[in-house]
JSON list of N, CA and C in Angstrom, two decimals:
[
{"chain": "F", "resi": 22, "resn": "UNK", "atom": "N", "xyz": [289.39, 31.38, -16.81]},
{"chain": "F", "resi": 22, "resn": "UNK", "atom": "CA", "xyz": [290.03, 30.32, -16.06]},
{"chain": "F", "resi": 22, "resn": "UNK", "atom": "C", "xyz": [289.37, 29.44, -15.49]},
{"chain": "F", "resi": 23, "resn": "UNK", "atom": "N", "xyz": [289.52, 27.89, -15.36]},
{"chain": "F", "resi": 23, "resn": "UNK", "atom": "CA", "xyz": [288.68, 27.02, -14.62]},
{"chain": "F", "resi": 23, "resn": "UNK", "atom": "C", "xyz": [288.97, 27.40, -13.67]},
{"chain": "F", "resi": 24, "resn": "UNK", "atom": "N", "xyz": [287.98, 26.40, -12.17]},
{"chain": "F", "resi": 24, "resn": "UNK", "atom": "CA", "xyz": [288.23, 26.51, -11.33]},
{"chain": "F", "resi": 24, "resn": "UNK", "atom": "C", "xyz": [289.54, 25.18, -10.44]},
{"chain": "F", "resi": 25, "resn": "UNK", "atom": "N", "xyz": [289.31, 25.30, -9.61]},
{"chain": "F", "resi": 25, "resn": "UNK", "atom": "CA", "xyz": [290.52, 24.00, -8.67]},
{"chain": "F", "resi": 25, "resn": "UNK", "atom": "C", "xyz": [290.44, 23.12, -9.16]},
{"chain": "F", "resi": 26, "resn": "UNK", "atom": "N", "xyz": [288.83, 22.71, -9.22]},
{"chain": "F", "resi": 26, "resn": "UNK", "atom": "CA", "xyz": [288.54, 21.43, -9.40]},
{"chain": "F", "resi": 26, "resn": "UNK", "atom": "C", "xyz": [288.81, 20.68, -10.99]},
{"chain": "F", "resi": 27, "resn": "UNK", "atom": "N", "xyz": [287.99, 22.23, -11.70]},
{"chain": "F", "resi": 27, "resn": "UNK", "atom": "CA", "xyz": [288.56, 21.33, -12.91]},
{"chain": "F", "resi": 27, "resn": "UNK", "atom": "C", "xyz": [289.61, 21.12, -13.05]},
{"chain": "F", "resi": 28, "resn": "UNK", "atom": "N", "xyz": [291.02, 21.68, -13.00]},
{"chain": "F", "resi": 28, "resn": "UNK", "atom": "CA", "xyz": [291.98, 21.74, -12.85]},
{"chain": "F", "resi": 28, "resn": "UNK", "atom": "C", "xyz": [292.30, 20.25, -11.82]},
{"chain": "F", "resi": 29, "resn": "UNK", "atom": "N", "xyz": [292.15, 19.64, -11.04]},
{"chain": "F", "resi": 29, "resn": "UNK", "atom": "CA", "xyz": [292.19, 18.30, -10.39]},
{"chain": "F", "resi": 29, "resn": "UNK", "atom": "C", "xyz": [292.21, 17.42, -11.75]},
{"chain": "F", "resi": 30, "resn": "UNK", "atom": "N", "xyz": [290.90, 17.68, -12.35]},
{"chain": "F", "resi": 30, "resn": "UNK", "atom": "CA", "xyz": [290.17, 16.90, -12.76]},
{"chain": "F", "resi": 30, "resn": "UNK", "atom": "C", "xyz": [290.70, 16.79, -14.34]},
{"chain": "F", "resi": 31, "resn": "UNK", "atom": "N", "xyz": [291.39, 17.32, -14.67]},
{"chain": "F", "resi": 31, "resn": "UNK", "atom": "CA", "xyz": [292.24, 18.11, -16.05]},
{"chain": "F", "resi": 31, "resn": "UNK", "atom": "C", "xyz": [293.33, 16.28, -15.45]},
{"chain": "F", "resi": 32, "resn": "UNK", "atom": "N", "xyz": [294.37, 16.57, -14.61]},
{"chain": "F", "resi": 32, "resn": "UNK", "atom": "CA", "xyz": [295.48, 16.10, -14.34]},
{"chain": "F", "resi": 32, "resn": "UNK", "atom": "C", "xyz": [294.86, 14.63, -13.90]},
{"chain": "F", "resi": 33, "resn": "UNK", "atom": "N", "xyz": [293.87, 14.37, -13.35]},
{"chain": "F", "resi": 33, "resn": "UNK", "atom": "CA", "xyz": [292.99, 12.92, -13.12]},
{"chain": "F", "resi": 33, "resn": "UNK", "atom": "C", "xyz": [293.09, 12.26, -14.33]},
{"chain": "F", "resi": 34, "resn": "UNK", "atom": "N", "xyz": [292.81, 13.00, -15.68]},
{"chain": "F", "resi": 34, "resn": "UNK", "atom": "CA", "xyz": [292.39, 12.23, -16.71]},
{"chain": "F", "resi": 34, "resn": "UNK", "atom": "C", "xyz": [293.74, 12.57, -17.23]},
{"chain": "F", "resi": 35, "resn": "UNK", "atom": "N", "xyz": [294.83, 12.81, -17.25]},
{"chain": "F", "resi": 35, "resn": "UNK", "atom": "CA", "xyz": [296.11, 12.85, -18.05]},
{"chain": "F", "resi": 35, "resn": "UNK", "atom": "C", "xyz": [297.11, 12.14, -17.60]},
{"chain": "F", "resi": 36, "resn": "UNK", "atom": "N", "xyz": [296.23, 12.04, -15.99]},
{"chain": "F", "resi": 36, "resn": "UNK", "atom": "CA", "xyz": [297.05, 10.38, -15.08]},
{"chain": "F", "resi": 36, "resn": "UNK", "atom": "C", "xyz": [296.34, 9.12, -16.07]},
{"chain": "F", "resi": 37, "resn": "UNK", "atom": "N", "xyz": [295.11, 9.14, -16.37]},
{"chain": "F", "resi": 37, "resn": "UNK", "atom": "CA", "xyz": [294.56, 8.10, -17.01]},
{"chain": "F", "resi": 37, "resn": "UNK", "atom": "C", "xyz": [294.85, 7.86, -18.29]},
{"chain": "F", "resi": 38, "resn": "UNK", "atom": "N", "xyz": [295.26, 8.86, -19.06]},
{"chain": "F", "resi": 38, "resn": "UNK", "atom": "CA", "xyz": [294.94, 8.74, -20.46]},
{"chain": "F", "resi": 38, "resn": "UNK", "atom": "C", "xyz": [296.34, 8.00, -20.25]},
{"chain": "F", "resi": 39, "resn": "UNK", "atom": "N", "xyz": [297.29, 8.84, -19.26]},
{"chain": "F", "resi": 39, "resn": "UNK", "atom": "CA", "xyz": [298.55, 8.43, -19.55]},
{"chain": "F", "resi": 39, "resn": "UNK", "atom": "C", "xyz": [299.33, 6.92, -19.06]},
{"chain": "F", "resi": 40, "resn": "UNK", "atom": "N", "xyz": [298.73, 6.36, -18.14]},
{"chain": "F", "resi": 40, "resn": "UNK", "atom": "CA", "xyz": [298.63, 5.32, -18.06]},
{"chain": "F", "resi": 40, "resn": "UNK", "atom": "C", "xyz": [297.85, 3.96, -19.16]},
{"chain": "F", "resi": 41, "resn": "UNK", "atom": "N", "xyz": [296.95, 4.35, -19.75]},
{"chain": "F", "resi": 41, "resn": "UNK", "atom": "CA", "xyz": [296.63, 3.87, -20.78]},
{"chain": "F", "resi": 41, "resn": "UNK", "atom": "C", "xyz": [297.79, 3.46, -21.97]},
{"chain": "F", "resi": 42, "resn": "UNK", "atom": "N", "xyz": [298.49, 4.76, -22.11]},
{"chain": "F", "resi": 42, "resn": "UNK", "atom": "CA", "xyz": [299.11, 4.66, -23.33]},
{"chain": "F", "resi": 42, "resn": "UNK", "atom": "C", "xyz": [300.80, 4.12, -23.00]},
{"chain": "F", "resi": 43, "resn": "UNK", "atom": "N", "xyz": [300.97, 4.10, -21.45]},
{"chain": "F", "resi": 43, "resn": "UNK", "atom": "CA", "xyz": [302.33, 3.48, -21.10]},
{"chain": "F", "resi": 43, "resn": "UNK", "atom": "C", "xyz": [301.69, 1.66, -21.02]},
{"chain": "F", "resi": 44, "resn": "UNK", "atom": "N", "xyz": [300.49, 1.43, -21.02]},
{"chain": "F", "resi": 44, "resn": "UNK", "atom": "CA", "xyz": [299.86, -0.25, -21.44]},
{"chain": "F", "resi": 44, "resn": "UNK", "atom": "C", "xyz": [300.25, -0.54, -22.54]},
{"chain": "F", "resi": 45, "resn": "UNK", "atom": "N", "xyz": [299.53, 0.42, -23.57]},
{"chain": "F", "resi": 45, "resn": "UNK", "atom": "CA", "xyz": [299.47, -0.05, -25.42]},
{"chain": "F", "resi": 45, "resn": "UNK", "atom": "C", "xyz": [301.33, 0.04, -25.49]},
{"chain": "F", "resi": 46, "resn": "UNK", "atom": "N", "xyz": [302.23, 1.01, -25.39]},
{"chain": "F", "resi": 46, "resn": "UNK", "atom": "CA", "xyz": [302.99, 1.02, -25.92]},
{"chain": "F", "resi": 46, "resn": "UNK", "atom": "C", "xyz": [304.34, 0.19, -25.04]},
{"chain": "F", "resi": 47, "resn": "UNK", "atom": "N", "xyz": [304.55, -0.49, -23.88]},
{"chain": "F", "resi": 47, "resn": "UNK", "atom": "CA", "xyz": [304.68, -0.93, -23.07]},
{"chain": "F", "resi": 47, "resn": "UNK", "atom": "C", "xyz": [305.11, -2.75, -23.39]},
{"chain": "F", "resi": 48, "resn": "UNK", "atom": "N", "xyz": [305.87, -3.47, -24.12]},
{"chain": "F", "resi": 48, "resn": "UNK", "atom": "CA", "xyz": [305.28, -4.92, -23.66]},
{"chain": "F", "resi": 48, "resn": "UNK", "atom": "C", "xyz": [305.39, -5.45, -22.64]},
{"chain": "F", "resi": 49, "resn": "UNK", "atom": "N", "xyz": [305.83, -5.33, -21.81]},
{"chain": "F", "resi": 49, "resn": "UNK", "atom": "CA", "xyz": [305.96, -5.06, -20.09]},
{"chain": "F", "resi": 49, "resn": "UNK", "atom": "C", "xyz": [305.74, -4.69, -19.56]},
{"chain": "F", "resi": 50, "resn": "UNK", "atom": "N", "xyz": [304.47, -4.13, -19.51]},
{"chain": "F", "resi": 50, "resn": "UNK", "atom": "CA", "xyz": [304.24, -2.60, -18.07]},
{"chain": "F", "resi": 50, "resn": "UNK", "atom": "C", "xyz": [304.61, -3.35, -16.85]},
{"chain": "F", "resi": 51, "resn": "UNK", "atom": "N", "xyz": [305.60, -1.87, -15.61]},
{"chain": "F", "resi": 51, "resn": "UNK", "atom": "CA", "xyz": [305.52, -2.69, -14.83]},
{"chain": "F", "resi": 51, "resn": "UNK", "atom": "C", "xyz": [303.47, -2.62, -13.81]},
{"chain": "F", "resi": 52, "resn": "UNK", "atom": "N", "xyz": [303.34, -3.30, -13.09]},
{"chain": "F", "resi": 52, "resn": "UNK", "atom": "CA", "xyz": [302.12, -3.73, -12.70]},
{"chain": "F", "resi": 52, "resn": "UNK", "atom": "C", "xyz": [301.73, -1.94, -11.59]},
{"chain": "F", "resi": 53, "resn": "UNK", "atom": "N", "xyz": [302.58, -1.71, -10.93]},
{"chain": "F", "resi": 53, "resn": "UNK", "atom": "CA", "xyz": [302.78, -0.71, -9.95]},
{"chain": "F", "resi": 53, "resn": "UNK", "atom": "C", "xyz": [302.70, 0.20, -10.82]},
{"chain": "F", "resi": 54, "resn": "UNK", "atom": "N", "xyz": [303.00, 0.88, -12.06]},
{"chain": "F", "resi": 54, "resn": "UNK", "atom": "CA", "xyz": [303.38, 2.02, -12.32]},
{"chain": "F", "resi": 54, "resn": "UNK", "atom": "C", "xyz": [301.69, 2.19, -12.88]},
{"chain": "F", "resi": 55, "resn": "UNK", "atom": "N", "xyz": [301.15, 1.28, -13.78]},
{"chain": "F", "resi": 55, "resn": "UNK", "atom": "CA", "xyz": [300.49, 0.97, -14.33]},
{"chain": "F", "resi": 55, "resn": "UNK", "atom": "C", "xyz": [299.03, 1.48, -13.35]},
{"chain": "F", "resi": 56, "resn": "UNK", "atom": "N", "xyz": [298.99, 0.41, -12.66]},
{"chain": "F", "resi": 56, "resn": "UNK", "atom": "CA", "xyz": [298.00, 0.78, -12.18]},
{"chain": "F", "resi": 56, "resn": "UNK", "atom": "C", "xyz": [297.30, 1.92, -10.69]},
{"chain": "F", "resi": 57, "resn": "UNK", "atom": "N", "xyz": [299.20, 2.06, -10.22]},
{"chain": "F", "resi": 57, "resn": "UNK", "atom": "CA", "xyz": [298.84, 3.03, -8.91]},
{"chain": "F", "resi": 57, "resn": "UNK", "atom": "C", "xyz": [299.24, 4.69, -10.13]},
{"chain": "F", "resi": 58, "resn": "UNK", "atom": "N", "xyz": [299.22, 5.20, -11.05]},
{"chain": "F", "resi": 58, "resn": "UNK", "atom": "CA", "xyz": [298.68, 5.80, -12.30]},
{"chain": "F", "resi": 58, "resn": "UNK", "atom": "C", "xyz": [297.09, 5.51, -12.27]},
{"chain": "F", "resi": 59, "resn": "UNK", "atom": "N", "xyz": [296.85, 4.92, -12.77]},
{"chain": "F", "resi": 59, "resn": "UNK", "atom": "CA", "xyz": [294.97, 4.71, -12.88]},
{"chain": "F", "resi": 59, "resn": "UNK", "atom": "C", "xyz": [294.52, 4.49, -11.45]},
{"chain": "F", "resi": 60, "resn": "UNK", "atom": "N", "xyz": [295.47, 4.94, -10.06]},
{"chain": "F", "resi": 60, "resn": "UNK", "atom": "CA", "xyz": [294.31, 5.05, -9.46]},
{"chain": "F", "resi": 60, "resn": "UNK", "atom": "C", "xyz": [294.04, 6.44, -8.90]},
{"chain": "F", "resi": 61, "resn": "UNK", "atom": "N", "xyz": [295.30, 7.41, -9.03]},
{"chain": "F", "resi": 61, "resn": "UNK", "atom": "CA", "xyz": [295.68, 8.65, -8.90]},
{"chain": "F", "resi": 61, "resn": "UNK", "atom": "C", "xyz": [294.73, 9.12, -9.23]},
{"chain": "F", "resi": 62, "resn": "UNK", "atom": "N", "xyz": [294.57, 8.83, -11.13]},
{"chain": "F", "resi": 62, "resn": "UNK", "atom": "CA", "xyz": [293.52, 9.24, -11.76]},
{"chain": "F", "resi": 62, "resn": "UNK", "atom": "C", "xyz": [292.28, 9.35, -11.47]},
{"chain": "F", "resi": 63, "resn": "UNK", "atom": "N", "xyz": [291.72, 8.39, -10.91]},
{"chain": "F", "resi": 63, "resn": "UNK", "atom": "CA", "xyz": [290.61, 8.07, -9.80]},
{"chain": "F", "resi": 63, "resn": "UNK", "atom": "C", "xyz": [290.70, 8.86, -9.08]},
{"chain": "F", "resi": 64, "resn": "UNK", "atom": "N", "xyz": [291.38, 8.97, -8.40]},
{"chain": "F", "resi": 64, "resn": "UNK", "atom": "CA", "xyz": [291.20, 9.62, -6.91]},
{"chain": "F", "resi": 64, "resn": "UNK", "atom": "C", "xyz": [290.83, 11.34, -7.30]},
{"chain": "F", "resi": 65, "resn": "UNK", "atom": "N", "xyz": [291.94, 11.73, -8.47]},
{"chain": "F", "resi": 65, "resn": "UNK", "atom": "CA", "xyz": [291.96, 13.06, -8.89]},
{"chain": "F", "resi": 65, "resn": "UNK", "atom": "C", "xyz": [290.64, 13.62, -9.74]},
{"chain": "F", "resi": 66, "resn": "UNK", "atom": "N", "xyz": [289.89, 12.50, -10.77]},
{"chain": "F", "resi": 66, "resn": "UNK", "atom": "CA", "xyz": [289.04, 12.97, -10.72]},
{"chain": "F", "resi": 66, "resn": "UNK", "atom": "C", "xyz": [287.68, 13.16, -9.68]},
{"chain": "F", "resi": 67, "resn": "UNK", "atom": "N", "xyz": [287.66, 12.12, -8.88]},
{"chain": "F", "resi": 67, "resn": "UNK", "atom": "CA", "xyz": [287.01, 11.47, -7.76]},
{"chain": "F", "resi": 67, "resn": "UNK", "atom": "C", "xyz": [286.39, 13.23, -7.22]},
{"chain": "F", "resi": 68, "resn": "UNK", "atom": "N", "xyz": [287.55, 13.68, -6.78]},
{"chain": "F", "resi": 68, "resn": "UNK", "atom": "CA", "xyz": [288.18, 15.12, -5.86]},
{"chain": "F", "resi": 68, "resn": "UNK", "atom": "C", "xyz": [286.95, 16.05, -6.91]},
{"chain": "F", "resi": 69, "resn": "UNK", "atom": "N", "xyz": [287.10, 16.06, -8.00]},
{"chain": "F", "resi": 69, "resn": "UNK", "atom": "CA", "xyz": [286.92, 17.60, -9.16]},
{"chain": "F", "resi": 69, "resn": "UNK", "atom": "C", "xyz": [285.19, 16.70, -9.24]},
{"chain": "F", "resi": 70, "resn": "UNK", "atom": "N", "xyz": [284.57, 15.85, -9.11]},
{"chain": "F", "resi": 70, "resn": "UNK", "atom": "CA", "xyz": [283.54, 15.28, -9.41]},
{"chain": "F", "resi": 70, "resn": "UNK", "atom": "C", "xyz": [282.64, 15.54, -8.25]},
{"chain": "F", "resi": 71, "resn": "UNK", "atom": "N", "xyz": [283.54, 15.33, -7.21]},
{"chain": "F", "resi": 71, "resn": "UNK", "atom": "CA", "xyz": [282.36, 15.70, -6.12]},
{"chain": "F", "resi": 71, "resn": "UNK", "atom": "C", "xyz": [282.03, 17.17, -5.91]},
{"chain": "F", "resi": 72, "resn": "UNK", "atom": "N", "xyz": [283.16, 17.92, -6.65]},
{"chain": "F", "resi": 72, "resn": "UNK", "atom": "CA", "xyz": [282.51, 19.74, -6.47]},
{"chain": "F", "resi": 72, "resn": "UNK", "atom": "C", "xyz": [281.45, 19.75, -7.57]},
{"chain": "F", "resi": 73, "resn": "UNK", "atom": "N", "xyz": [281.76, 19.48, -8.84]},
{"chain": "F", "resi": 73, "resn": "UNK", "atom": "CA", "xyz": [281.04, 19.05, -9.89]},
{"chain": "F", "resi": 73, "resn": "UNK", "atom": "C", "xyz": [280.47, 17.70, -10.19]},
{"chain": "F", "resi": 74, "resn": "UNK", "atom": "N", "xyz": [279.07, 17.98, -9.50]},
{"chain": "F", "resi": 74, "resn": "UNK", "atom": "CA", "xyz": [278.87, 16.79, -9.93]},
{"chain": "F", "resi": 74, "resn": "UNK", "atom": "C", "xyz": [278.30, 15.75, -10.72]},
{"chain": "F", "resi": 75, "resn": "UNK", "atom": "N", "xyz": [278.68, 14.74, -11.54]},
{"chain": "F", "resi": 75, "resn": "UNK", "atom": "CA", "xyz": [277.92, 13.93, -12.59]},
{"chain": "F", "resi": 75, "resn": "UNK", "atom": "C", "xyz": [278.00, 12.17, -12.21]},
{"chain": "F", "resi": 76, "resn": "UNK", "atom": "N", "xyz": [277.04, 11.93, -11.54]},
{"chain": "F", "resi": 76, "resn": "UNK", "atom": "CA", "xyz": [276.65, 10.72, -11.01]},
{"chain": "F", "resi": 76, "resn": "UNK", "atom": "C", "xyz": [277.35, 9.38, -11.91]},
{"chain": "F", "resi": 77, "resn": "UNK", "atom": "N", "xyz": [276.85, 9.98, -13.61]},
{"chain": "F", "resi": 77, "resn": "UNK", "atom": "CA", "xyz": [277.54, 8.29, -14.01]},
{"chain": "F", "resi": 77, "resn": "UNK", "atom": "C", "xyz": [279.25, 8.50, -13.58]},
{"chain": "F", "resi": 78, "resn": "UNK", "atom": "N", "xyz": [280.23, 9.35, -14.12]},
{"chain": "F", "resi": 78, "resn": "UNK", "atom": "CA", "xyz": [281.34, 9.72, -14.20]},
{"chain": "F", "resi": 78, "resn": "UNK", "atom": "C", "xyz": [282.01, 9.14, -12.15]},
{"chain": "F", "resi": 79, "resn": "UNK", "atom": "N", "xyz": [280.76, 9.74, -11.47]},
{"chain": "F", "resi": 79, "resn": "UNK", "atom": "CA", "xyz": [281.62, 9.28, -9.96]},
{"chain": "F", "resi": 79, "resn": "UNK", "atom": "C", "xyz": [281.28, 7.85, -9.98]},
{"chain": "F", "resi": 80, "resn": "UNK", "atom": "N", "xyz": [280.66, 7.02, -10.48]},
{"chain": "F", "resi": 80, "resn": "UNK", "atom": "CA", "xyz": [280.45, 5.68, -10.49]},
{"chain": "F", "resi": 80, "resn": "UNK", "atom": "C", "xyz": [281.57, 5.05, -11.14]},
{"chain": "F", "resi": 81, "resn": "UNK", "atom": "N", "xyz": [281.67, 5.46, -12.63]},
{"chain": "F", "resi": 81, "resn": "UNK", "atom": "CA", "xyz": [282.52, 4.93, -12.83]},
{"chain": "F", "resi": 81, "resn": "UNK", "atom": "C", "xyz": [284.03, 4.74, -12.60]},
{"chain": "F", "resi": 82, "resn": "UNK", "atom": "N", "xyz": [284.56, 5.80, -11.90]},
{"chain": "F", "resi": 82, "resn": "UNK", "atom": "CA", "xyz": [285.65, 6.52, -11.51]},
{"chain": "F", "resi": 82, "resn": "UNK", "atom": "C", "xyz": [285.65, 5.54, -9.78]},
{"chain": "F", "resi": 83, "resn": "UNK", "atom": "N", "xyz": [284.63, 5.33, -9.17]},
{"chain": "F", "resi": 83, "resn": "UNK", "atom": "CA", "xyz": [284.77, 4.41, -8.21]},
{"chain": "F", "resi": 83, "resn": "UNK", "atom": "C", "xyz": [285.24, 2.73, -8.75]},
{"chain": "F", "resi": 84, "resn": "UNK", "atom": "N", "xyz": [284.67, 2.14, -9.89]},
{"chain": "F", "resi": 84, "resn": "UNK", "atom": "CA", "xyz": [284.71, 1.00, -10.69]},
{"chain": "F", "resi": 84, "resn": "UNK", "atom": "C", "xyz": [286.78, 1.45, -10.81]},
{"chain": "F", "resi": 85, "resn": "UNK", "atom": "N", "xyz": [286.97, 2.03, -11.46]},
{"chain": "F", "resi": 85, "resn": "UNK", "atom": "CA", "xyz": [288.60, 2.64, -11.27]},
{"chain": "F", "resi": 85, "resn": "UNK", "atom": "C", "xyz": [289.38, 2.35, -10.92]},
{"chain": "F", "resi": 86, "resn": "UNK", "atom": "N", "xyz": [288.55, 2.66, -9.81]},
{"chain": "F", "resi": 86, "resn": "UNK", "atom": "CA", "xyz": [289.88, 2.64, -8.70]},
{"chain": "F", "resi": 86, "resn": "UNK", "atom": "C", "xyz": [289.49, 1.49, -7.99]},
{"chain": "F", "resi": 87, "resn": "UNK", "atom": "N", "xyz": [288.76, 0.73, -7.93]},
{"chain": "F", "resi": 87, "resn": "UNK", "atom": "CA", "xyz": [288.38, -0.39, -7.19]},
{"chain": "F", "resi": 87, "resn": "UNK", "atom": "C", "xyz": [289.11, -1.70, -8.32]},
{"chain": "F", "resi": 88, "resn": "UNK", "atom": "N", "xyz": [289.08, -1.07, -9.50]},
{"chain": "F", "resi": 88, "resn": "UNK", "atom": "CA", "xyz": [289.79, -2.26, -10.75]},
{"chain": "F", "resi": 88, "resn": "UNK", "atom": "C", "xyz": [291.30, -2.21, -10.42]},
{"chain": "F", "resi": 89, "resn": "UNK", "atom": "N", "xyz": [292.26, -0.69, -10.06]},
{"chain": "F", "resi": 89, "resn": "UNK", "atom": "CA", "xyz": [293.25, -0.19, -9.70]},
{"chain": "F", "resi": 89, "resn": "UNK", "atom": "C", "xyz": [293.66, -1.28, -8.75]},
{"chain": "F", "resi": 90, "resn": "UNK", "atom": "N", "xyz": [292.87, -1.24, -7.62]},
{"chain": "F", "resi": 90, "resn": "UNK", "atom": "CA", "xyz": [293.42, -1.73, -6.30]},
{"chain": "F", "resi": 90, "resn": "UNK", "atom": "C", "xyz": [293.23, -3.00, -6.04]},
{"chain": "F", "resi": 91, "resn": "UNK", "atom": "N", "xyz": [292.71, -3.44, -6.83]},
{"chain": "F", "resi": 91, "resn": "UNK", "atom": "CA", "xyz": [292.92, -5.16, -7.21]},
{"chain": "F", "resi": 91, "resn": "UNK", "atom": "C", "xyz": [293.94, -5.44, -7.94]},
{"chain": "F", "resi": 92, "resn": "UNK", "atom": "N", "xyz": [294.40, -4.49, -9.04]},
{"chain": "F", "resi": 92, "resn": "UNK", "atom": "CA", "xyz": [295.76, -5.15, -9.93]},
{"chain": "F", "resi": 92, "resn": "UNK", "atom": "C", "xyz": [296.66, -4.53, -8.83]},
{"chain": "F", "resi": 93, "resn": "UNK", "atom": "N", "xyz": [297.02, -3.51, -8.06]},
{"chain": "F", "resi": 93, "resn": "UNK", "atom": "CA", "xyz": [298.30, -3.33, -6.71]},
{"chain": "F", "resi": 93, "resn": "UNK", "atom": "C", "xyz": [298.09, -4.99, -6.26]},
{"chain": "F", "resi": 94, "resn": "UNK", "atom": "N", "xyz": [296.86, -5.09, -5.61]},
{"chain": "F", "resi": 94, "resn": "UNK", "atom": "CA", "xyz": [297.04, -6.23, -4.79]},
{"chain": "F", "resi": 94, "resn": "UNK", "atom": "C", "xyz": [297.72, -7.12, -5.25]},
{"chain": "F", "resi": 95, "resn": "UNK", "atom": "N", "xyz": [296.92, -7.75, -6.59]},
{"chain": "F", "resi": 95, "resn": "UNK", "atom": "CA", "xyz": [297.34, -8.56, -7.40]},
{"chain": "F", "resi": 95, "resn": "UNK", "atom": "C", "xyz": [298.84, -8.56, -7.65]},
{"chain": "F", "resi": 96, "resn": "UNK", "atom": "N", "xyz": [299.46, -7.47, -8.24]},
{"chain": "F", "resi": 96, "resn": "UNK", "atom": "CA", "xyz": [301.29, -7.52, -8.24]},
{"chain": "F", "resi": 96, "resn": "UNK", "atom": "C", "xyz": [301.49, -7.72, -6.96]},
{"chain": "F", "resi": 97, "resn": "UNK", "atom": "N", "xyz": [301.27, -7.21, -5.89]},
{"chain": "F", "resi": 97, "resn": "UNK", "atom": "CA", "xyz": [301.94, -7.34, -4.32]},
{"chain": "F", "resi": 97, "resn": "UNK", "atom": "C", "xyz": [301.80, -8.51, -4.38]},
{"chain": "F", "resi": 98, "resn": "UNK", "atom": "N", "xyz": [300.73, -9.85, -4.61]},
{"chain": "F", "resi": 98, "resn": "UNK", "atom": "CA", "xyz": [300.95, -11.63, -4.48]},
{"chain": "F", "resi": 98, "resn": "UNK", "atom": "C", "xyz": [301.45, -12.07, -5.05]},
{"chain": "F", "resi": 99, "resn": "UNK", "atom": "N", "xyz": [301.68, -11.47, -6.38]},
{"chain": "F", "resi": 99, "resn": "UNK", "atom": "CA", "xyz": [303.13, -11.75, -6.81]},
{"chain": "F", "resi": 99, "resn": "UNK", "atom": "C", "xyz": [303.96, -11.84, -6.82]},
{"chain": "F", "resi": 100, "resn": "UNK", "atom": "N", "xyz": [304.10, -11.08, -6.48]},
{"chain": "F", "resi": 100, "resn": "UNK", "atom": "CA", "xyz": [305.48, -10.64, -6.53]},
{"chain": "F", "resi": 100, "resn": "UNK", "atom": "C", "xyz": [306.22, -11.37, -5.12]},
{"chain": "F", "resi": 101, "resn": "UNK", "atom": "N", "xyz": [305.40, -11.18, -3.89]},
{"chain": "F", "resi": 101, "resn": "UNK", "atom": "CA", "xyz": [305.42, -11.87, -2.78]},
{"chain": "F", "resi": 101, "resn": "UNK", "atom": "C", "xyz": [305.68, -13.39, -3.68]},
{"chain": "F", "resi": 102, "resn": "UNK", "atom": "N", "xyz": [304.97, -14.18, -3.90]},
{"chain": "F", "resi": 102, "resn": "UNK", "atom": "CA", "xyz": [304.93, -15.48, -4.32]},
{"chain": "F", "resi": 102, "resn": "UNK", "atom": "C", "xyz": [306.62, -16.06, -5.03]},
{"chain": "F", "resi": 103, "resn": "UNK", "atom": "N", "xyz": [307.23, -14.66, -5.59]},
{"chain": "F", "resi": 103, "resn": "UNK", "atom": "CA", "xyz": [308.06, -15.16, -6.87]},
{"chain": "F", "resi": 103, "resn": "UNK", "atom": "C", "xyz": [309.67, -15.21, -5.77]},
{"chain": "F", "resi": 104, "resn": "UNK", "atom": "N", "xyz": [309.26, -14.31, -4.78]},
{"chain": "F", "resi": 104, "resn": "UNK", "atom": "CA", "xyz": [310.56, -14.67, -3.09]},
{"chain": "F", "resi": 104, "resn": "UNK", "atom": "C", "xyz": [310.63, -16.03, -2.93]}
]
């Protein structure tokens, strides 16, 4: 059986794969769902990577989270400008 950090990492991986599938299959994806799921996945994978350090993957998750935060910020601004 895997340890808790590996299980958390698999949950993060599932979030990121799910977000990518959602983006691919949906013609008009909700940016909050897409970027929120990516951010959650990156956070969960970061927790796992802090226990089982893999520096290239940890840096990748930092960029993944930053892009997701930028996407959420962009979506909030667009929603406000529509009002």
